[in-house]
Coordinates of C-alpha atoms and ligand atoms in Angstrom, one line a residue:
M1 CA 8.7 -11.5 -7.2
T2 CA 9.0 -7.8 -6.4
E3 CA 9.8 -5.6 -9.3
L4 CA 12.4 -2.9 -9.0
S5 CA 11.7 0.8 -9.6
K6 CA 14.2 3.2 -11.4
T7 CA 15.3 4.1 -7.9
G8 CA 16.1 0.7 -7.1
A9 CA 13.5 0.4 -4.6
A10 CA 11.1 -2.4 -4.4
V11 CA 7.8 -1.8 -5.8
G12 CA 4.6 -3.6 -4.8
E13 CA 2.7 -4.6 -1.7
P14 CA 4.5 -5.9 1.3
T15 CA 4.6 -9.6 1.5
P16 CA 6.4 -11.8 4.3
S17 CA 9.7 -13.3 3.2
S18 CA 8.1 -16.7 3.4
P19 CA 4.5 -17.7 3.8
S20 CA 5.5 -19.6 7.1
D21 CA 6.5 -16.2 8.9
A22 CA 2.7 -15.0 8.8
F23 CA -0.3 -16.3 10.5
L24 CA -2.6 -14.0 8.7
E25 CA -1.8 -12.9 5.1
V26 CA -4.2 -10.8 3.1
R27 CA -3.4 -10.4 -0.5
D28 CA -4.9 -7.9 -2.8
L29 CA -8.2 -8.0 -1.0
K30 CA -11.2 -6.4 -2.7
V31 CA -14.6 -6.0 -1.2
H32 CA -17.2 -4.1 -3.3
F33 CA -20.7 -3.3 -2.5
P34 CA -23.1 -2.9 -5.7
T35 CA -25.4 -0.2 -4.7
D36 CA -28.2 1.9 -6.8
D37 CA -25.6 4.6 -6.9
G38 CA -22.8 2.7 -8.0
I39 CA -20.1 0.2 -6.7
V40 CA -19.0 1.2 -3.4
K41 CA -15.2 0.0 -3.4
S42 CA -14.7 -0.3 0.5
V43 CA -11.7 -2.1 0.3
D44 CA -9.8 -1.9 -3.0
G45 CA -6.4 -4.0 -3.1
L46 CA -5.2 -4.3 0.4
S47 CA -2.2 -6.4 1.3
F48 CA -0.6 -7.0 4.7
S49 CA 0.6 -9.9 6.9
L50 CA 0.6 -10.5 10.5
E51 CA 2.8 -13.0 12.7
K52 CA 1.6 -14.7 15.8
G53 CA 2.4 -12.7 18.9
K54 CA 2.3 -9.5 17.1
T55 CA 0.0 -6.5 17.0
L56 CA -0.9 -4.6 13.9
S57 CA -3.0 -1.5 14.3
I58 CA -5.1 -0.2 11.5
V59 CA -5.6 3.5 11.4
G60 CA -7.6 5.9 9.0
E61 CA -10.6 8.2 9.0
S62 CA -14.1 7.2 9.2
G63 CA -15.2 5.3 6.0
S64 CA -11.6 4.2 5.1
G65 CA -12.5 0.4 5.1
K66 CA -11.1 -0.6 8.5
S67 CA -14.3 -2.5 9.7
V68 CA -15.1 -3.9 6.2
T69 CA -11.5 -5.3 6.3
S70 CA -12.2 -7.0 9.7
L71 CA -15.5 -8.3 8.9
A72 CA -14.2 -9.7 5.5
I73 CA -11.6 -11.6 7.4
M74 CA -14.0 -13.0 9.9
G75 CA -16.5 -13.9 7.0
L76 CA -19.3 -11.5 8.7
H77 CA -19.6 -9.3 5.6
R78 CA -21.8 -11.9 4.1
L79 CA -24.3 -11.8 6.8
G80 CA -27.1 -9.3 6.9
A81 CA -29.1 -7.7 4.1
R82 CA -26.7 -4.9 3.2
G83 CA -23.8 -7.7 2.5
K84 CA -25.9 -9.9 0.5
N85 CA -24.5 -8.6 -2.8
V86 CA -21.0 -8.1 -1.6
R87 CA -18.2 -8.9 -4.4
M88 CA -15.0 -10.1 -2.8
S89 CA -11.8 -11.1 -4.2
G90 CA -8.1 -11.7 -3.5
E91 CA -6.8 -14.1 -0.7
I92 CA -7.0 -14.2 3.0
W93 CA -4.7 -16.8 4.4
L94 CA -5.2 -17.7 8.1
G95 CA -2.7 -20.5 9.4
G96 CA -2.3 -21.9 5.8
K97 CA -6.3 -21.8 4.9
E98 CA -7.6 -19.7 2.3
L99 CA -10.7 -17.9 3.4
V100 CA -12.0 -15.9 0.4
S101 CA -12.6 -19.3 -1.4
A102 CA -13.7 -21.4 1.4
S103 CA -17.4 -22.3 2.0
P104 CA -19.5 -20.3 4.7
D105 CA -19.3 -23.4 6.8
E106 CA -15.6 -23.7 6.7
V107 CA -15.3 -20.1 7.8
R108 CA -18.0 -20.5 10.6
R109 CA -16.0 -23.4 11.8
L110 CA -12.8 -21.2 12.2
R111 CA -14.6 -18.2 13.6
G112 CA -14.7 -18.5 17.2
R113 CA -11.9 -21.0 17.4
E114 CA -9.0 -19.8 15.4
M115 CA -10.4 -16.2 15.0
A116 CA -12.6 -13.9 17.0
M117 CA -13.6 -10.2 16.9
I118 CA -14.4 -7.8 19.6
F119 CA -16.4 -4.8 18.8
Q120 CA -17.1 -1.3 19.9
D121 CA -20.4 -2.2 21.0
P122 CA -20.5 -5.5 22.9
L123 CA -24.3 -5.6 22.4
S124 CA -23.7 -6.2 18.7
A125 CA -21.9 -9.5 19.7
M126 CA -24.1 -10.5 22.6
H127 CA -27.7 -11.5 22.8
P128 CA -29.6 -9.0 25.0
Y129 CA -32.1 -11.7 26.2
Y130 CA -29.6 -14.4 27.2
K131 CA -27.5 -14.6 30.4
I132 CA -23.8 -13.8 29.8
G133 CA -22.7 -17.1 30.9
D134 CA -24.9 -19.1 28.8
Q135 CA -23.6 -17.3 25.9
I136 CA -19.9 -18.0 26.7
V137 CA -20.9 -21.6 27.4
E138 CA -22.5 -21.9 24.0
A139 CA -19.4 -20.1 22.3
Y140 CA -17.4 -22.8 24.0
R141 CA -19.4 -25.8 23.3
V142 CA -19.7 -24.9 19.7
H143 CA -16.1 -25.9 19.3
N144 CA -15.4 -28.2 22.1
N145 CA -17.4 -31.5 22.7
V146 CA -17.8 -31.0 26.6
S147 CA -20.7 -31.1 29.2
K148 CA -22.4 -27.8 30.3
K149 CA -20.7 -28.2 33.6
V150 CA -17.3 -28.3 32.1
A151 CA -18.1 -25.4 29.8
R152 CA -19.6 -23.4 32.8
T153 CA -16.3 -23.8 34.8
R154 CA -14.6 -22.7 31.8
A155 CA -16.9 -19.6 31.4
I156 CA -16.4 -18.6 35.1
E157 CA -12.6 -19.0 34.7
M158 CA -12.6 -16.7 31.7
L159 CA -14.8 -13.9 33.5
D160 CA -12.5 -14.2 36.3
R161 CA -9.5 -13.8 33.9
V162 CA -10.9 -10.7 32.3
G163 CA -11.4 -9.1 35.6
I164 CA -15.0 -9.4 36.5
P165 CA -15.5 -9.7 40.1
E166 CA -17.6 -12.6 41.7
P167 CA -17.6 -14.3 38.5
A168 CA -19.6 -17.3 39.7
K169 CA -22.3 -15.0 40.5
R170 CA -22.0 -12.6 37.6
I171 CA -22.2 -15.6 35.2
D172 CA -25.9 -15.7 35.5
G173 CA -26.4 -11.9 34.9
Y174 CA -27.9 -10.5 31.8
P175 CA -26.0 -8.0 29.4
H176 CA -28.2 -5.0 30.5
E177 CA -27.0 -5.7 34.2
F178 CA -23.4 -5.0 33.4
S179 CA -21.7 -1.7 33.3
G180 CA -20.2 -0.6 29.7
G181 CA -16.8 -1.7 30.9
M182 CA -17.9 -5.0 32.3
R183 CA -19.9 -6.0 29.3
Q184 CA -16.8 -5.1 27.2
R185 CA -14.8 -7.6 29.5
A186 CA -17.5 -10.1 29.1
M187 CA -17.4 -9.9 25.3
I188 CA -13.7 -10.3 25.4
A189 CA -14.1 -13.4 27.6
M190 CA -16.5 -14.8 25.0
A191 CA -14.3 -14.0 22.2
L192 CA -11.1 -15.5 24.0
V193 CA -12.9 -18.5 25.3
N194 CA -11.5 -20.9 22.6
N195 CA -7.9 -19.2 22.7
P196 CA -8.3 -17.9 19.2
E197 CA -4.9 -17.4 17.4
L198 CA -6.2 -14.3 15.6
L199 CA -8.0 -11.5 17.6
I200 CA -9.6 -8.6 15.8
A201 CA -10.3 -5.7 18.0
D202 CA -12.3 -3.0 16.1
E203 CA -12.4 0.1 18.3
P204 CA -12.7 -1.9 21.6
T205 CA -12.3 1.1 23.9
T206 CA -13.9 4.0 22.0
A207 CA -17.1 4.1 24.2
L208 CA -15.3 3.7 27.3
D209 CA -14.0 6.4 29.9
V210 CA -10.1 6.6 29.8
T211 CA -9.4 4.6 32.9
V212 CA -11.4 1.5 31.8
Q213 CA -10.1 2.1 28.3
A214 CA -6.5 1.6 29.9
Q215 CA -7.6 -1.6 31.8
I216 CA -9.1 -3.1 28.8
L217 CA -6.2 -2.5 26.5
D218 CA -3.7 -4.0 29.4
L219 CA -6.2 -6.9 29.2
I220 CA -5.8 -7.5 25.6
R221 CA -2.1 -7.1 25.8
D222 CA -1.8 -9.6 28.7
L223 CA -4.0 -12.2 27.1
Q224 CA -1.9 -11.9 23.9
K225 CA 1.2 -12.4 25.6
E226 CA -0.3 -15.5 27.4
F227 CA -1.9 -17.1 24.3
G228 CA 0.6 -15.6 21.7
S229 CA -2.3 -14.7 19.3
A230 CA -1.9 -12.3 16.5
V231 CA -4.0 -9.1 17.2
V232 CA -5.3 -6.6 14.7
L233 CA -6.4 -3.4 16.6
I234 CA -8.3 -0.8 14.8
T235 CA -8.4 2.5 16.9
H236 CA -8.7 6.2 16.4
D237 CA -6.3 6.7 19.2
L238 CA -2.7 7.1 18.3
G239 CA -1.7 7.0 21.9
V240 CA -3.0 3.4 22.0
V241 CA -1.1 2.6 18.6
A242 CA 2.0 3.9 20.2
E243 CA 1.6 1.9 23.2
I244 CA 0.4 -1.5 21.8
A245 CA 1.2 -1.9 18.3
D246 CA 4.2 -3.5 16.6
D247 CA 3.2 -2.3 13.2
V248 CA 0.8 0.2 11.9
L249 CA -1.3 0.3 8.5
V250 CA -2.7 3.5 7.5
M251 CA -5.8 3.1 5.2
Y252 CA -7.0 5.8 2.8
G253 CA -10.0 5.1 0.7
G254 CA -9.9 1.4 0.9
R255 CA -6.2 1.1 0.4
C256 CA -3.0 1.0 2.3
V257 CA -1.1 4.3 1.9
E258 CA 1.6 3.6 4.5
R259 CA 2.6 0.8 6.5
G260 CA 5.6 0.0 8.9
P261 CA 7.0 -0.7 12.3
V262 CA 5.2 1.7 14.9
D263 CA 8.5 3.6 15.7
E264 CA 9.2 4.3 12.1
I265 CA 5.6 5.6 11.6
F266 CA 5.8 7.9 14.4
E267 CA 9.3 9.0 14.0
K268 CA 9.8 9.2 10.3
P269 CA 6.4 8.9 8.5
Q270 CA 6.6 9.1 4.7
H271 CA 3.3 10.0 3.5
P272 CA 1.4 13.3 3.5
Y273 CA -1.9 11.6 4.7
T274 CA -0.1 10.0 7.8
W275 CA 1.4 13.5 8.5
G276 CA -2.1 14.9 8.6
L277 CA -3.4 11.9 10.7
L278 CA -0.6 12.4 13.2
G279 CA -1.9 16.2 13.7
S280 CA -5.3 15.2 13.9
M281 CA -6.0 12.2 15.8
P282 CA -6.5 12.1 19.7
R283 CA -3.8 10.6 22.0
I284 CA -4.5 9.1 25.2
D285 CA -1.1 10.0 26.4
R286 CA -1.5 13.7 25.9
E287 CA -3.6 16.1 27.8
T288 CA -4.2 19.0 25.3
S289 CA -6.7 18.6 22.5
D290 CA -6.1 21.9 21.0
R291 CA -3.2 20.7 18.9
L292 CA -5.6 18.6 17.0
I293 CA -5.5 19.8 13.4
P294 CA -8.1 18.1 11.2
V295 CA -6.9 16.9 7.7
K296 CA -8.6 19.4 5.3
G297 CA -11.3 18.4 3.0
Q298 CA -13.6 15.5 2.9
P299 CA -12.8 11.7 2.8
P300 CA -12.8 10.4 -0.8
S301 CA -16.0 9.0 -2.6
L302 CA -15.7 5.3 -2.7
I303 CA -17.8 5.0 -5.7
N304 CA -16.2 7.7 -7.8
V305 CA -12.4 7.4 -6.3
P306 CA -10.3 10.3 -7.4
S307 CA -8.0 9.6 -10.3
G308 CA -4.2 9.1 -9.6
C309 CA -3.3 9.4 -6.0
A310 CA -6.9 9.2 -4.3
F311 CA -5.5 11.8 -1.5
H312 CA -4.5 14.4 -4.2
P313 CA -7.7 16.7 -3.6
R314 CA -6.6 17.1 -0.2
C315 CA -2.9 16.9 -0.4
P316 CA -1.0 20.3 0.2
Y317 CA 2.0 18.6 -1.9
A318 CA 0.0 17.4 -4.8
D319 CA 1.9 19.8 -7.0
L320 CA 5.3 18.9 -5.9
P321 CA 6.0 15.6 -8.1
K322 CA 6.8 16.6 -11.5
G323 CA 4.1 16.7 -14.3
N324 CA 0.7 15.9 -13.4
V325 CA 1.6 12.6 -12.0
T326 CA -0.2 12.7 -8.8
R327 CA -3.5 13.2 -10.5
T328 CA -3.0 10.6 -13.3
V329 CA -0.8 7.7 -11.9
R330 CA -2.0 5.7 -8.9
P331 CA 1.2 5.5 -6.5
E332 CA 2.0 2.1 -5.5
L333 CA 3.5 1.0 -2.1
Q334 CA 7.3 1.4 -2.4
Q335 CA 9.8 0.1 0.1
V336 CA 11.3 2.9 2.2
D337 CA 13.3 0.5 4.3
G338 CA 13.0 -2.9 6.0
G339 CA 9.2 -3.3 6.6
H340 CA 8.4 0.3 6.1
W341 CA 6.4 1.0 2.8
S342 CA 4.8 4.3 1.4
A343 CA 2.5 5.1 -1.5
C344 CA 3.3 8.5 -2.5
H345 CA 5.1 10.2 -5.7
L346 CA 7.1 12.5 -3.7
S347 CA 10.9 12.1 -3.9
A348 CA 12.6 10.6 -0.7
E349 CA 14.5 13.9 -0.3
D350 CA 11.1 15.9 -0.5
R351 CA 9.5 13.8 1.9
T352 CA 12.3 13.9 4.4
R353 CA 12.6 17.7 4.0
I354 CA 9.0 18.4 4.5
W355 CA 8.6 16.0 7.4
T356 CA 11.6 17.3 9.5
E357 CA 11.4 21.1 8.5
E358 CA 7.5 21.5 8.2
I359 CA 5.5 19.0 10.0
A360 CA 7.6 17.4 12.9
P361 CA 8.3 20.8 14.5
K362 CA 4.5 21.6 14.6
L363 CA 3.5 18.4 16.2
Ligands
ATP401 N1 -23.0 -3.4 3.2 C1 -22.5 -2.3 2.5 N2 -22.9 -1.8 1.6 C2 -22.6 -0.6 1.0 N3 -21.4 0.1 1.6 C3 -21.0 -0.3 2.7 C4 -21.5 -1.5 3.3 N4 -20.6 -1.8 4.3 C5 -19.7 -0.8 4.4 N5 -20.0 0.3 3.4 C6 -19.2 1.4 3.0 O1 -17.7 1.1 3.1 C7 -17.1 2.2 3.6 C8 -16.0 1.8 4.6 O2 -16.7 1.3 5.8 P1 -16.1 0.8 7.1 O3 -17.2 0.6 8.1 O4 -15.1 -0.2 6.8 O5 -15.4 2.3 7.6 P2 -14.3 2.3 8.7 O6 -13.0 2.6 8.3 O7 -14.5 1.2 9.9 O8 -15.0 3.7 9.5 P3 -15.1 4.0 11.0 O9 -14.0 4.7 11.5 O10 -16.3 5.2 10.8 O11 -15.7 2.9 11.8 C9 -18.0 3.2 4.0 O12 -18.1 4.1 3.1 C10 -19.3 2.5 4.2 O13 -20.6 3.2 3.9
SF4_402 S1 1.2 10.9 -4.4 FE1 0.9 13.3 -4.5 S2 -1.0 13.7 -3.9 FE2 -0.6 11.6 -3.2 S3 0.1 11.8 -1.1 FE3 2.0 12.0 -2.6 S4 2.2 14.0 -3.0 FE4 0.2 13.9 -2.1
MG403 MG1 -15.4 0.9 11.8

C-alpha cells in the first residue's frame, strides 16, 4: 500500500497496479560487495517493473549500478572471483518466478530461454576458439531437445534473421573472422535463439560506428515487435533512448532518482540530476557535441554514500529546499503524475520554474 505525503502525492517506489501487468518486477533490490575498503553498495534499493512488448531504458553515469542491476537479474553476478562474496536482497520476479531466492540451477535454466543478455563486447559472451555456429547450436540445444542438424538449421535461420549475409557459410566462421558489427549481430542471434521473453541489452552499440549502431538498434526493435519481448536497454546515448524507449529509469549512486514515460522525461524532467544528464549526454540524432555540459563534480562513493540526497554535493539547488533537508533526509520517490516519479526535495513549483526558465532554454 502506498502511503500519502502531506501534499497528497503518493510516496514510495513505483509498483505495477497488479502483479500480472509486469513480466519483470524488481522490488527493493540491493547488491552489495564487501571489499577490503568497505561495502560497495552498487545497487541500493532499486524497484521497477516492465511489461512484455515494452522497452525500459536505464541511464546514468559510469558506476551508477546499471550493469550490476542487469547481471543481478541474469544471475551472473555470482560468477567470477569478484562476485563470490556478493550480498543480494530484495525480489526479482520474472514471469511469476522469484529469482533472488532461486537456486543457481533454477536461474541457469531460465537464462537463455526466458531471459538473455547482450553486451557491449560480444567476446565477453562468445568463446573465441569455437565456431560461431557451434555456439549458437549449443545455446539452442541446452534448452531444446533436438538433434544437432535441427539446431544448425535454426542457427542459420537466426544468423539470416539478424542480417548476416550468406549465413549457411558464415555459420562455420570463428568470432575473430567477423567484423565488430557482424559479431554483435551473431551475439544477438545467440541471445535470441530461444525467443527469450526478456532481453537485456547493456550498451549494445557503444563500440560500433553510427551506421551499424542504427542497424543494430533497428534489429532489436524489429525482433522485439516480432517476439513481443520485454527489453531493458542500457545506453549512454539519449538519442537512442528517445527513439526506442517507452520508459526511462535514471540511476544515481545505485538508486533510481527519476522514472517515467520517455516523453515526460524529455519534456518535463523533475530531477536536477536528470537535467544535468540531458545537457551532458551525447545524442545520435544531433550533430553538435559542443552543447555537451558535463555534470559538475564526481560520482558519489558507493562505500561512503553522501548523507541525505546522494546528489547534494553536486546539486546547484541543494540549498533551495527549507532547512538542511537535502543533506539529512534521503528523498524517496514521489509520484509526479501517472507513471512519472522523482526523488527530490524541491517543491513541484520550484522544479517547474527551474526547468522551464533556467534549464530547458539552454538545451
Ligand atoms: N564484483 C564487484 N566488486 C566490487 N565492486 C563492484 C563489483 N562489480 C561492480 N562493482 C562496482 O559497482 C559499481 C557499479 O558498477 P556498474 O558496472 O553497475 O556501473 P555502470 O552503471 O554499469 O557503469 P558503466 O556506465 O561504466 O558501465 C561500480 O562502482 C563498480 O566498481
Ligand atoms: S533533493 Fe536537494 S540535493 Fe537532491 S536533487 Fe533535489 S534539490 Fe538537489
Ligand atoms: Mg555498465
